[in-house]
PDB file of N, CA and C in Angstrom:
ATOM      1  N   MET A  19       8.500 -38.997 -19.110  1.00 60.00           N
ATOM      2  CA  MET A  19       7.447 -38.120 -19.538  1.00 60.00           C
ATOM      3  C   MET A  19       6.695 -37.374 -18.584  1.00 60.00           C
ATOM      4  N   ARG A  20       6.424 -38.150 -17.533  1.00 76.00           N
ATOM      5  CA  ARG A  20       5.496 -37.575 -16.391  1.00 76.00           C
ATOM      6  C   ARG A  20       6.296 -36.625 -15.698  1.00 76.00           C
ATOM      7  N   ASP A  21       7.696 -36.834 -15.516  1.00 85.00           N
ATOM      8  CA  ASP A  21       8.408 -35.826 -14.826  1.00 85.00           C
ATOM      9  C   ASP A  21       8.400 -34.381 -15.423  1.00 85.00           C
ATOM     10  N   VAL A  22       8.652 -34.451 -16.683  1.00 88.00           N
ATOM     11  CA  VAL A  22       8.548 -33.183 -17.556  1.00 88.00           C
ATOM     12  C   VAL A  22       7.138 -32.551 -17.447  1.00 88.00           C
ATOM     13  N   THR A  23       6.091 -33.219 -17.404  1.00 89.00           N
ATOM     14  CA  THR A  23       4.787 -32.776 -17.268  1.00 89.00           C
ATOM     15  C   THR A  23       4.474 -32.056 -15.860  1.00 89.00           C
ATOM     16  N   LYS A  24       5.001 -32.659 -14.857  1.00 89.00           N
ATOM     17  CA  LYS A  24       4.974 -32.334 -13.463  1.00 89.00           C
ATOM     18  C   LYS A  24       5.786 -31.021 -13.250  1.00 89.00           C
ATOM     19  N   VAL A  25       6.845 -30.873 -13.868  1.00 90.00           N
ATOM     20  CA  VAL A  25       7.743 -29.880 -13.741  1.00 90.00           C
ATOM     21  C   VAL A  25       7.091 -28.578 -14.584  1.00 90.00           C
ATOM     22  N   LEU A  26       6.620 -28.909 -15.631  1.00 91.00           N
ATOM     23  CA  LEU A  26       5.839 -27.799 -16.530  1.00 91.00           C
ATOM     24  C   LEU A  26       4.551 -27.357 -15.803  1.00 91.00           C
ATOM     25  N   LEU A  27       3.720 -28.210 -15.202  1.00 90.00           N
ATOM     26  CA  LEU A  27       2.668 -27.780 -14.419  1.00 90.00           C
ATOM     27  C   LEU A  27       3.056 -26.918 -13.285  1.00 90.00           C
ATOM     28  N   ARG A  28       4.069 -27.360 -12.480  1.00 92.00           N
ATOM     29  CA  ARG A  28       4.618 -26.605 -11.351  1.00 92.00           C
ATOM     30  C   ARG A  28       5.024 -25.300 -11.854  1.00 92.00           C
ATOM     31  N   THR A  29       5.814 -25.226 -12.764  1.00 93.00           N
ATOM     32  CA  THR A  29       6.394 -23.844 -13.257  1.00 93.00           C
ATOM     33  C   THR A  29       5.196 -22.876 -13.697  1.00 93.00           C
ATOM     34  N   THR A  30       4.380 -23.505 -14.312  1.00 94.00           N
ATOM     35  CA  THR A  30       3.169 -22.549 -14.857  1.00 94.00           C
ATOM     36  C   THR A  30       2.286 -22.212 -13.657  1.00 94.00           C
ATOM     37  N   GLY A  31       2.089 -23.086 -12.724  1.00 93.00           N
ATOM     38  CA  GLY A  31       1.298 -22.686 -11.424  1.00 93.00           C
ATOM     39  C   GLY A  31       2.056 -21.585 -10.854  1.00 93.00           C
ATOM     40  N   VAL A  32       3.309 -21.548 -10.492  1.00 93.00           N
ATOM     41  CA  VAL A  32       3.990 -20.520  -9.939  1.00 93.00           C
ATOM     42  C   VAL A  32       4.135 -19.266 -10.794  1.00 93.00           C
ATOM     43  N   ALA A  33       4.010 -19.349 -12.002  1.00 93.00           N
ATOM     44  CA  ALA A  33       4.035 -18.178 -12.889  1.00 93.00           C
ATOM     45  C   ALA A  33       2.597 -17.502 -12.830  1.00 93.00           C
ATOM     46  N   VAL A  34       1.552 -18.335 -12.657  1.00 94.00           N
ATOM     47  CA  VAL A  34       0.115 -17.685 -12.484  1.00 94.00           C
ATOM     48  C   VAL A  34       0.017 -17.063 -11.226  1.00 94.00           C
ATOM     49  N   LEU A  35       0.565 -17.653 -10.153  1.00 92.00           N
ATOM     50  CA  LEU A  35       0.527 -16.959  -8.834  1.00 92.00           C
ATOM     51  C   LEU A  35       1.314 -15.521  -8.844  1.00 92.00           C
ATOM     52  N   TYR A  36       2.495 -15.654  -9.398  1.00 92.00           N
ATOM     53  CA  TYR A  36       3.111 -14.264  -9.456  1.00 92.00           C
ATOM     54  C   TYR A  36       2.421 -13.222 -10.326  1.00 92.00           C
ATOM     55  N   LEU A  37       1.766 -13.751 -11.396  1.00 93.00           N
ATOM     56  CA  LEU A  37       0.895 -12.829 -12.099  1.00 93.00           C
ATOM     57  C   LEU A  37      -0.310 -12.356 -11.381  1.00 93.00           C
ATOM     58  N   LEU A  38      -0.834 -13.075 -10.649  1.00 93.00           N
ATOM     59  CA  LEU A  38      -1.957 -12.704  -9.717  1.00 93.00           C
ATOM     60  C   LEU A  38      -1.575 -11.734  -8.739  1.00 93.00           C
ATOM     61  N   ALA A  39      -0.410 -11.894  -8.182  1.00 92.00           N
ATOM     62  CA  ALA A  39       0.129 -11.087  -7.045  1.00 92.00           C
ATOM     63  C   ALA A  39       0.784  -9.872  -7.490  1.00 92.00           C
ATOM     64  N   SER A  40       1.055  -9.619  -8.797  1.00 93.00           N
ATOM     65  CA  SER A  40       1.755  -8.460  -9.146  1.00 93.00           C
ATOM     66  C   SER A  40       0.938  -6.971  -8.945  1.00 93.00           C
ATOM     67  N   PRO A  41      -0.380  -7.063  -9.055  1.00 93.00           N
ATOM     68  CA  PRO A  41      -1.001  -5.829  -8.612  1.00 93.00           C
ATOM     69  C   PRO A  41      -0.695  -5.421  -7.155  1.00 93.00           C
ATOM     70  N   LEU A  42      -0.861  -6.446  -6.329  1.00 93.00           N
ATOM     71  CA  LEU A  42      -0.585  -6.181  -5.011  1.00 93.00           C
ATOM     72  C   LEU A  42       0.838  -5.523  -4.779  1.00 93.00           C
ATOM     73  N   TYR A  43       1.858  -6.121  -5.248  1.00 92.00           N
ATOM     74  CA  TYR A  43       3.310  -5.703  -5.180  1.00 92.00           C
ATOM     75  C   TYR A  43       3.390  -4.280  -5.847  1.00 92.00           C
ATOM     76  N   ALA A  44       2.619  -4.012  -6.971  1.00 94.00           N
ATOM     77  CA  ALA A  44       2.696  -2.599  -7.540  1.00 94.00           C
ATOM     78  C   ALA A  44       2.193  -1.603  -6.546  1.00 94.00           C
ATOM     79  N   LEU A  45       0.987  -1.845  -5.811  1.00 95.00           N
ATOM     80  CA  LEU A  45       0.459  -0.979  -4.840  1.00 95.00           C
ATOM     81  C   LEU A  45       1.430  -0.825  -3.801  1.00 95.00           C
ATOM     82  N   LEU A  46       1.960  -1.864  -3.176  1.00 95.00           N
ATOM     83  CA  LEU A  46       2.800  -1.711  -2.041  1.00 95.00           C
ATOM     84  C   LEU A  46       4.088  -0.929  -2.468  1.00 95.00           C
ATOM     85  N   GLY A  47       4.611  -1.003  -3.807  1.00 94.00           N
ATOM     86  CA  GLY A  47       5.691  -0.289  -4.253  1.00 94.00           C
ATOM     87  C   GLY A  47       5.431   1.209  -4.312  1.00 94.00           C
ATOM     88  N   LEU A  48       4.208   1.578  -4.887  1.00 95.00           N
ATOM     89  CA  LEU A  48       3.693   2.909  -4.862  1.00 95.00           C
ATOM     90  C   LEU A  48       3.515   3.535  -3.423  1.00 95.00           C
ATOM     91  N   ARG A  49       3.016   2.724  -2.513  1.00 94.00           N
ATOM     92  CA  ARG A  49       2.849   3.236  -1.144  1.00 94.00           C
ATOM     93  C   ARG A  49       4.253   3.606  -0.613  1.00 94.00           C
ATOM     94  N   ARG A  50       5.280   2.700  -0.829  1.00 91.00           N
ATOM     95  CA  ARG A  50       6.529   2.874  -0.393  1.00 91.00           C
ATOM     96  C   ARG A  50       7.356   4.195  -0.958  1.00 91.00           C
ATOM     97  N   LEU A  51       7.045   4.383  -2.209  1.00 92.00           N
ATOM     98  CA  LEU A  51       7.598   5.376  -2.987  1.00 92.00           C
ATOM     99  C   LEU A  51       6.977   6.719  -2.528  1.00 92.00           C
ATOM    100  N   GLN A  52       5.525   6.746  -2.240  1.00 92.00           N
ATOM    101  CA  GLN A  52       4.985   8.023  -1.641  1.00 92.00           C
ATOM    102  C   GLN A  52       5.628   8.340  -0.268  1.00 92.00           C
ATOM    103  N   ARG A  53       5.839   7.227   0.550  1.00 84.00           N
ATOM    104  CA  ARG A  53       6.358   7.517   1.836  1.00 84.00           C
ATOM    105  C   ARG A  53       7.847   8.061   1.687  1.00 84.00           C
ATOM    106  N   SER A  54       8.601   7.470   0.731  1.00 84.00           N
ATOM    107  CA  SER A  54       9.951   8.176   0.564  1.00 84.00           C
ATOM    108  C   SER A  54       9.892   9.503   0.211  1.00 84.00           C
ATOM    109  N   PHE A  55       8.975   9.937  -0.685  1.00 88.00           N
ATOM    110  CA  PHE A  55       8.904  11.325  -1.073  1.00 88.00           C
ATOM    111  C   PHE A  55       8.404  12.235  -0.025  1.00 88.00           C
ATOM    112  N   ARG A  56       7.555  11.656   0.851  1.00 82.00           N
ATOM    113  CA  ARG A  56       7.221  12.550   2.023  1.00 82.00           C
ATOM    114  C   ARG A  56       8.312  12.666   2.929  1.00 82.00           C
ATOM    115  N   GLY A  57       9.033  11.629   3.056  1.00 76.00           N
ATOM    116  CA  GLY A  57      10.305  11.799   3.993  1.00 76.00           C
ATOM    117  C   GLY A  57      11.415  12.753   3.476  1.00 76.00           C
ATOM    118  N   ALA A  58      11.633  12.604   2.212  1.00 81.00           N
ATOM    119  CA  ALA A  58      12.469  13.627   1.630  1.00 81.00           C
ATOM    120  C   ALA A  58      11.964  15.015   1.682  1.00 81.00           C
ATOM    121  N   ARG A  59      10.717  15.340   1.392  1.00 84.00           N
ATOM    122  CA  ARG A  59      10.139  16.671   1.500  1.00 84.00           C
ATOM    123  C   ARG A  59      10.376  17.166   2.964  1.00 84.00           C
ATOM    124  N   LEU A  60      10.066  16.366   3.956  1.00 77.00           N
ATOM    125  CA  LEU A  60      10.335  16.860   5.304  1.00 77.00           C
ATOM    126  C   LEU A  60      11.691  17.132   5.706  1.00 77.00           C
ATOM    127  N   VAL A  61      12.666  16.329   5.160  1.00 77.00           N
ATOM    128  CA  VAL A  61      14.142  16.559   5.513  1.00 77.00           C
ATOM    129  C   VAL A  61      14.537  17.752   4.671  1.00 77.00           C
ATOM    130  N   ARG A  62      14.034  18.043   3.508  1.00 83.00           N
ATOM    131  CA  ARG A  62      14.476  19.309   2.786  1.00 83.00           C
ATOM    132  C   ARG A  62      13.921  20.523   3.463  1.00 83.00           C
ATOM    133  N   SER A  63      12.707  20.487   4.192  1.00 84.00           N
ATOM    134  CA  SER A  63      12.152  21.716   4.703  1.00 84.00           C
ATOM    135  C   SER A  63      12.929  21.927   6.055  1.00 84.00           C
ATOM    136  N   GLY A  64      13.487  20.936   6.725  1.00 85.00           N
ATOM    137  CA  GLY A  64      14.237  21.142   7.980  1.00 85.00           C
ATOM    138  C   GLY A  64      13.329  21.132   9.237  1.00 85.00           C
ATOM    139  N   PHE A  65      12.062  21.269   9.110  1.00 89.00           N
ATOM    140  CA  PHE A  65      11.068  21.291  10.283  1.00 89.00           C
ATOM    141  C   PHE A  65      10.039  20.336  10.254  1.00 89.00           C
ATOM    142  N   VAL A  66       9.537  19.888  11.320  1.00 88.00           N
ATOM    143  CA  VAL A  66       8.381  19.058  11.548  1.00 88.00           C
ATOM    144  C   VAL A  66       7.334  19.548  12.482  1.00 88.00           C
ATOM    145  N   ASP A  67       6.167  19.747  12.077  1.00 89.00           N
ATOM    146  CA  ASP A  67       5.236  20.368  12.905  1.00 89.00           C
ATOM    147  C   ASP A  67       4.707  19.091  13.924  1.00 89.00           C
ATOM    148  N   CYS A  68       4.539  19.633  15.174  1.00 91.00           N
ATOM    149  CA  CYS A  68       3.904  18.722  16.135  1.00 91.00           C
ATOM    150  C   CYS A  68       2.462  18.744  15.901  1.00 91.00           C
ATOM    151  N   PRO A  69       1.927  17.500  15.899  1.00 90.00           N
ATOM    152  CA  PRO A  69       0.476  17.325  15.496  1.00 90.00           C
ATOM    153  C   PRO A  69      -0.385  17.631  16.846  1.00 90.00           C
ATOM    154  N   HIS A  70       0.278  17.721  17.993  1.00 91.00           N
ATOM    155  CA  HIS A  70      -0.438  17.939  19.208  1.00 91.00           C
ATOM    156  C   HIS A  70      -0.603  19.404  19.529  1.00 91.00           C
ATOM    157  N   CYS A  71       0.646  19.988  19.556  1.00 93.00           N
ATOM    158  CA  CYS A  71       0.817  21.562  20.196  1.00 93.00           C
ATOM    159  C   CYS A  71       1.025  22.437  19.159  1.00 93.00           C
ATOM    160  N   GLY A  72       1.500  21.822  17.748  1.00 90.00           N
ATOM    161  CA  GLY A  72       1.767  22.816  16.569  1.00 90.00           C
ATOM    162  C   GLY A  72       3.090  23.382  16.653  1.00 90.00           C
ATOM    163  N   LEU A  73       4.036  23.033  17.445  1.00 91.00           N
ATOM    164  CA  LEU A  73       5.226  23.813  17.591  1.00 91.00           C
ATOM    165  C   LEU A  73       6.139  23.282  16.267  1.00 91.00           C
ATOM    166  N   ARG A  74       6.801  24.124  15.524  1.00 92.00           N
ATOM    167  CA  ARG A  74       7.666  23.586  14.447  1.00 92.00           C
ATOM    168  C   ARG A  74       9.040  23.176  15.106  1.00 92.00           C
ATOM    169  N   ASN A  75       9.287  21.942  15.100  1.00 90.00           N
ATOM    170  CA  ASN A  75      10.512  21.299  15.605  1.00 90.00           C
ATOM    171  C   ASN A  75      11.584  21.346  14.621  1.00 90.00           C
ATOM    172  N   PRO A  76      12.624  21.851  14.720  1.00 90.00           N
ATOM    173  CA  PRO A  76      13.858  21.810  13.819  1.00 90.00           C
ATOM    174  C   PRO A  76      14.351  20.379  13.780  1.00 90.00           C
ATOM    175  N   LEU A  77      14.874  19.925  12.747  1.00 86.00           N
ATOM    176  CA  LEU A  77      15.500  18.673  12.554  1.00 86.00           C
ATOM    177  C   LEU A  77      17.071  18.697  12.843  1.00 86.00           C
ATOM    178  N   ASP A  78      17.732  19.956  12.633  1.00 86.00           N
ATOM    179  CA  ASP A  78      18.939  20.156  12.709  1.00 86.00           C
ATOM    180  C   ASP A  78      19.346  20.683  14.055  1.00 86.00           C
ATOM    181  N   VAL A  79      19.479  19.848  15.054  1.00 87.00           N
ATOM    182  CA  VAL A  79      19.743  20.404  16.516  1.00 87.00           C
ATOM    183  C   VAL A  79      20.594  19.324  17.201  1.00 87.00           C
ATOM    184  N   LEU A  80      20.878  19.675  18.473  1.00 89.00           N
ATOM    185  CA  LEU A  80      21.841  18.719  19.336  1.00 89.00           C
ATOM    186  C   LEU A  80      20.904  17.744  19.680  1.00 89.00           C
ATOM    187  N   SER A  81      21.146  16.500  19.282  1.00 84.00           N
ATOM    188  CA  SER A  81      20.248  15.325  19.683  1.00 84.00           C
ATOM    189  C   SER A  81      21.088  14.067  20.027  1.00 84.00           C
ATOM    190  N   THR A  82      20.402  13.255  20.717  1.00 86.00           N
ATOM    191  CA  THR A  82      20.927  11.936  21.361  1.00 86.00           C
ATOM    192  C   THR A  82      20.243  10.757  20.582  1.00 86.00           C
ATOM    193  N   CYS A  83      21.294   9.968  20.088  1.00 86.00           N
ATOM    194  CA  CYS A  83      20.989   8.726  19.376  1.00 86.00           C
ATOM    195  C   CYS A  83      20.159   7.715  20.266  1.00 86.00           C
ATOM    196  N   HIS A  84      19.009   7.053  19.787  1.00 82.00           N
ATOM    197  CA  HIS A  84      18.282   6.247  20.573  1.00 82.00           C
ATOM    198  C   HIS A  84      19.064   4.841  20.690  1.00 82.00           C
ATOM    199  N   ARG A  85      19.940   4.498  19.710  1.00 87.00           N
ATOM    200  CA  ARG A  85      20.546   3.277  19.863  1.00 87.00           C
ATOM    201  C   ARG A  85      21.912   3.343  20.505  1.00 87.00           C
ATOM    202  N   CYS A  86      22.882   4.178  20.101  1.00 89.00           N
ATOM    203  CA  CYS A  86      24.213   4.138  20.671  1.00 89.00           C
ATOM    204  C   CYS A  86      24.401   5.188  21.878  1.00 89.00           C
ATOM    205  N   GLY A  87      23.475   6.150  21.957  1.00 87.00           N
ATOM    206  CA  GLY A  87      23.429   7.220  23.100  1.00 87.00           C
ATOM    207  C   GLY A  87      24.428   8.335  22.792  1.00 87.00           C
ATOM    208  N   ILE A  88      24.974   8.492  21.564  1.00 88.00           N
ATOM    209  CA  ILE A  88      25.920   9.468  21.338  1.00 88.00           C
ATOM    210  C   ILE A  88      25.170  10.806  21.051  1.00 88.00           C
ATOM    211  N   THR A  89      25.670  11.926  21.566  1.00 89.00           N
ATOM    212  CA  THR A  89      25.060  13.142  21.440  1.00 89.00           C
ATOM    213  C   THR A  89      25.807  14.071  20.435  1.00 89.00           C
ATOM    214  N   GLU A  90      25.161  14.608  19.376  1.00 88.00           N
ATOM    215  CA  GLU A  90      25.919  15.257  18.411  1.00 88.00           C
ATOM    216  C   GLU A  90      25.007  16.362  17.709  1.00 88.00           C
ATOM    217  N   PHE A  91      25.525  17.289  17.089  1.00 87.00           N
ATOM    218  CA  PHE A  91      24.725  18.275  16.400  1.00 87.00           C
ATOM    219  C   PHE A  91      24.543  17.642  14.950  1.00 87.00           C
ATOM    220  N   GLY A  92      23.470  17.778  14.447  1.00 81.00           N
ATOM    221  CA  GLY A  92      23.039  17.191  13.083  1.00 81.00           C
ATOM    222  C   GLY A  92      21.584  17.083  12.979  1.00 81.00           C
ATOM    223  N   SER A  93      21.268  16.089  12.197  1.00 81.00           N
ATOM    224  CA  SER A  93      19.840  15.633  11.944  1.00 81.00           C
ATOM    225  C   SER A  93      19.432  14.743  13.028  1.00 81.00           C
ATOM    226  N   ARG A  94      18.181  15.039  13.487  1.00 83.00           N
ATOM    227  CA  ARG A  94      17.555  14.105  14.604  1.00 83.00           C
ATOM    228  C   ARG A  94      17.260  12.805  14.004  1.00 83.00           C
ATOM    229  N   LEU A  95      17.277  12.791  12.704  1.00 84.00           N
ATOM    230  CA  LEU A  95      16.576  11.474  12.017  1.00 84.00           C
ATOM    231  C   LEU A  95      17.820  10.492  11.615  1.00 84.00           C
ATOM    232  N   PHE A  96      19.019  10.919  11.738  1.00 85.00           N
ATOM    233  CA  PHE A  96      20.291  10.078  11.273  1.00 85.00           C
ATOM    234  C   PHE A  96      21.344  10.262  12.336  1.00 85.00           C
ATOM    235  N   CYS A  97      21.965   9.101  12.741  1.00 86.00           N
ATOM    236  CA  CYS A  97      23.121   9.063  13.682  1.00 86.00           C
ATOM    237  C   CYS A  97      24.334   8.874  12.823  1.00 86.00           C
ATOM    238  N   SER A  98      25.263   9.681  12.871  1.00 87.00           N
ATOM    239  CA  SER A  98      26.557   9.570  11.974  1.00 87.00           C
ATOM    240  C   SER A  98      27.493   8.516  12.628  1.00 87.00           C
ATOM    241  N   ASN A  99      27.262   8.167  13.970  1.00 88.00           N
ATOM    242  CA  ASN A  99      28.099   7.160  14.549  1.00 88.00           C
ATOM    243  C   ASN A  99      27.697   5.807  14.197  1.00 88.00           C
ATOM    244  N   CYS A 100      26.436   5.305  14.494  1.00 90.00           N
ATOM    245  CA  CYS A 100      25.950   4.003  14.253  1.00 90.00           C
ATOM    246  C   CYS A 100      25.085   3.823  13.008  1.00 90.00           C
ATOM    247  N   ARG A 101      24.915   4.986  12.149  1.00 86.00           N
ATOM    248  CA  ARG A 101      24.086   4.866  11.084  1.00 86.00           C
ATOM    249  C   ARG A 101      22.669   4.470  11.302  1.00 86.00           C
ATOM    250  N   GLN A 102      22.130   4.904  12.427  1.00 86.00           N
ATOM    251  CA  GLN A 102      20.650   4.581  12.838  1.00 86.00           C
ATOM    252  C   GLN A 102      19.856   5.479  12.225  1.00 86.00           C
ATOM    253  N   VAL A 103      18.852   5.229  11.491  1.00 84.00           N
ATOM    254  CA  VAL A 103      17.771   6.151  10.978  1.00 84.00           C
ATOM    255  C   VAL A 103      16.562   6.052  11.808  1.00 84.00           C
ATOM    256  N   THR A 104      16.318   7.277  12.518  1.00 82.00           N
ATOM    257  CA  THR A 104      15.289   7.295  13.513  1.00 82.00           C
ATOM    258  C   THR A 104      13.964   7.561  12.868  1.00 82.00           C
ATOM    259  N   ARG A 105      12.837   6.969  13.263  1.00 83.00           N
ATOM    260  CA  ARG A 105      11.515   7.111  12.636  1.00 83.00           C
ATOM    261  C   ARG A 105      10.713   8.085  13.457  1.00 83.00           C
ATOM    262  N   TRP A 106      11.258   8.460  14.752  1.00 86.00           N
ATOM    263  CA  TRP A 106      10.399   9.317  15.584  1.00 86.00           C
ATOM    264  C   TRP A 106      11.288  10.104  16.519  1.00 86.00           C
ATOM    265  N   PHE A 107      10.864  11.269  17.065  1.00 87.00           N
ATOM    266  CA  PHE A 107      11.476  11.999  18.060  1.00 87.00           C
ATOM    267  C   PHE A 107      10.443  12.662  18.931  1.00 87.00           C
ATOM    268  N   ASP A 108      10.889  13.183  20.177  1.00 88.00           N
ATOM    269  CA  ASP A 108       9.944  13.868  21.181  1.00 88.00           C
ATOM    270  C   ASP A 108       9.811  15.409  20.808  1.00 88.00           C
ATOM    271  N   CYS A 109       8.650  15.976  20.775  1.00 90.00           N
ATOM    272  CA  CYS A 109       8.389  17.358  20.655  1.00 90.00           C
ATOM    273  C   CYS A 109       9.170  18.155  21.630  1.00 90.00           C
ATOM    274  N   ALA A 110       9.867  19.278  21.325  1.00 88.00           N
ATOM    275  CA  ALA A 110      10.559  20.153  22.243  1.00 88.00           C
ATOM    276  C   ALA A 110       9.615  20.717  23.305  1.00 88.00           C
ATOM    277  N   ARG A 111       8.435  20.984  23.030  1.00 92.00           N
ATOM    278  CA  ARG A 111       7.519  21.717  23.884  1.00 92.00           C
ATOM    279  C   ARG A 111       6.720  20.672  24.770  1.00 92.00           C
ATOM    280  N   CYS A 112       6.006  19.958  24.056  1.00 93.00           N
ATOM    281  CA  CYS A 112       4.947  19.009  24.932  1.00 93.00           C
ATOM    282  C   CYS A 112       5.497  17.589  25.153  1.00 93.00           C
ATOM    283  N   ARG A 113       6.638  17.229  24.631  1.00 91.00           N
ATOM    284  CA  ARG A 113       7.424  15.969  24.838  1.00 91.00           C
ATOM    285  C   ARG A 113       6.560  14.786  24.092  1.00 91.00           C
ATOM    286  N   ALA A 114       5.582  15.124  23.199  1.00 91.00           N
ATOM    287  CA  ALA A 114       4.770  14.041  22.517  1.00 91.00           C
ATOM    288  C   ALA A 114       5.588  13.513  21.449  1.00 91.00           C
ATOM    289  N   THR A 115       5.407  12.181  21.201  1.00 90.00           N
ATOM    290  CA  THR A 115       6.106  11.488  20.071  1.00 90.00           C
ATOM    291  C   THR A 115       5.795  12.030  18.920  1.00 90.00           C
ATOM    292  N   ILE A 116       6.715  12.364  17.886  1.00 89.00           N
ATOM    293  CA  ILE A 116       6.299  12.718  16.405  1.00 89.00           C
ATOM    294  C   ILE A 116       6.862  11.809  15.660  1.00 89.00           C
ATOM    295  N   LYS A 117       5.990  10.914  14.940  1.00 86.00           N
ATOM    296  CA  LYS A 117       6.480   9.926  13.911  1.00 86.00           C
ATOM    297  C   LYS A 117       6.716  10.698  12.559  1.00 86.00           C
ATOM    298  N   VAL A 118       7.853  10.426  12.007  1.00 80.00           N
ATOM    299  CA  VAL A 118       8.282  11.055  10.802  1.00 80.00           C
ATOM    300  C   VAL A 118       8.159  10.248   9.531  1.00 80.00           C
ATOM    301  N   LEU A 119       8.697   9.064   9.647  1.00 67.00           N
ATOM    302  CA  LEU A 119       8.623   8.205   8.397  1.00 67.00           C
ATOM    303  C   LEU A 119       7.659   7.098   8.535  1.00 67.00           C
TER     304      LEU A 119
END
């Protein structure tokens, strides 16, 4: 009988902890969704403005992958060879790092 009570209390305790943590997980999920929408908006526009010099950097140019080193025409944010998704690239004018996602 004690084993059943022990299992029941443990299960109830874990359920209460998950219930208390659910608002935090909801906020983290909303933040991730907002970041995904921002990234999709940037990719659809095709340009990213440099926060330092203001130059509009196109995303569809000849670029080199940071991981495998292959150079190809296409998106600066995705390598078709190694499937690397890049979160940053250098500005064409001032060479400052532009964080995208």
